[in-house]
Amino acid sequence: MVKEIERAGIPVVHICTVTPISLTVGANRIVPAVAIPHPLGNPALTAGEEKQLRRKIVETALDAACTEVDGQTVFEVNV
């Protein structure tokens, strides 16, 4: 489905916990997430630290959506 949306001209960012799967299915913009049970958070962190982590993942995804790519690109989250 990601490929079809991209073909329509709409950038798609795949936030995922297992990046090799995203690469296999052909997603062009990939943002690694934290873990399978908690893709956008980490319950081991304090509330403030977790909020900062979530914000950084979403900001990275938004930056990826605005970035022209030529093929598959993994955007690392810099915390």
Short mmCIF file of C-alpha atoms in Angstrom, two decimals:
data_model
loop_
_atom_site.label_atom_id
_atom_site.label_comp_id
_atom_site.label_asym_id
_atom_site.label_seq_id
_atom_site.Cartn_x
_atom_site.Cartn_y
_atom_site.Cartn_z
CA MET A 1 0.00 0.00 0.00
CA VAL A 2 2.91 2.35 0.77
CA LYS A 3 4.16 2.05 -2.80
CA GLU A 4 0.73 2.84 -4.27
CA ILE A 5 0.32 5.96 -2.15
CA GLU A 6 3.83 7.10 -3.17
CA ARG A 7 2.96 6.45 -6.82
CA ALA A 8 0.02 8.84 -6.41
CA GLY A 9 2.52 11.54 -5.39
CA ILE A 10 1.86 11.51 -1.66
CA PRO A 11 5.00 11.00 0.46
CA VAL A 12 4.68 8.19 2.99
CA VAL A 13 6.86 7.62 6.03
CA HIS A 14 6.93 4.16 7.53
CA ILE A 15 7.70 4.27 11.27
CA CYS A 16 8.63 0.70 12.10
CA THR A 17 10.29 -1.43 14.71
CA VAL A 18 11.82 -3.94 12.28
CA THR A 19 13.46 -1.95 9.48
CA PRO A 20 14.45 -5.00 7.38
CA ILE A 21 10.75 -5.72 6.86
CA SER A 22 10.16 -2.14 5.67
CA LEU A 23 13.09 -2.49 3.31
CA THR A 24 11.68 -5.77 2.01
CA VAL A 25 8.23 -4.33 1.30
CA GLY A 26 9.79 -1.39 -0.51
CA ALA A 27 9.03 1.59 1.73
CA ASN A 28 11.01 4.65 0.58
CA ARG A 29 11.09 6.68 3.81
CA ILE A 30 11.75 4.59 6.90
CA VAL A 31 12.04 5.84 10.49
CA PRO A 32 13.11 3.24 13.07
CA ALA A 33 10.88 2.97 16.13
CA VAL A 34 11.76 1.81 19.65
CA ALA A 35 10.38 -1.70 20.17
CA ILE A 36 7.54 -3.91 18.97
CA PRO A 37 5.34 -3.52 22.07
CA HIS A 38 6.14 0.23 22.33
CA PRO A 39 6.95 1.62 18.86
CA LEU A 40 6.65 5.29 19.83
CA GLY A 41 7.74 5.18 23.43
CA ASN A 42 9.78 3.51 26.14
CA PRO A 43 8.01 2.84 29.44
CA ALA A 44 11.38 2.51 31.19
CA LEU A 45 11.93 6.27 30.75
CA THR A 46 10.49 9.04 32.89
CA ALA A 47 7.40 10.76 31.53
CA GLY A 48 9.45 13.75 30.40
CA GLU A 49 12.12 11.63 28.71
CA GLU A 50 9.48 9.54 26.95
CA LYS A 51 7.71 12.66 25.69
CA GLN A 52 11.04 13.93 24.32
CA LEU A 53 11.67 10.57 22.60
CA ARG A 54 8.18 10.50 21.05
CA ARG A 55 8.55 14.07 19.84
CA LYS A 56 11.91 13.28 18.24
CA ILE A 57 10.52 10.24 16.40
CA VAL A 58 7.56 12.23 15.05
CA GLU A 59 9.78 15.20 14.10
CA THR A 60 12.09 12.82 12.23
CA ALA A 61 9.09 11.35 10.39
CA LEU A 62 7.84 14.82 9.45
CA ASP A 63 11.30 15.77 8.18
CA ALA A 64 11.39 12.53 6.18
CA ALA A 65 8.02 13.31 4.61
CA CYS A 66 9.39 16.66 3.41
CA THR A 67 12.61 15.16 2.03
CA GLU A 68 12.95 14.09 -1.60
CA VAL A 69 14.40 10.59 -1.78
CA ASP A 70 15.67 8.48 -4.62
CA GLY A 71 14.99 4.96 -3.43
CA GLN A 72 14.84 3.57 0.06
CA THR A 73 16.19 5.78 2.82
CA VAL A 74 16.38 5.09 6.55
CA PHE A 75 16.16 8.29 8.62
CA GLU A 76 17.89 7.83 11.97
CA VAL A 77 16.28 9.35 15.06
CA ASN A 78 18.85 11.49 16.90
CA VAL A 79 17.84 11.68 20.55
#
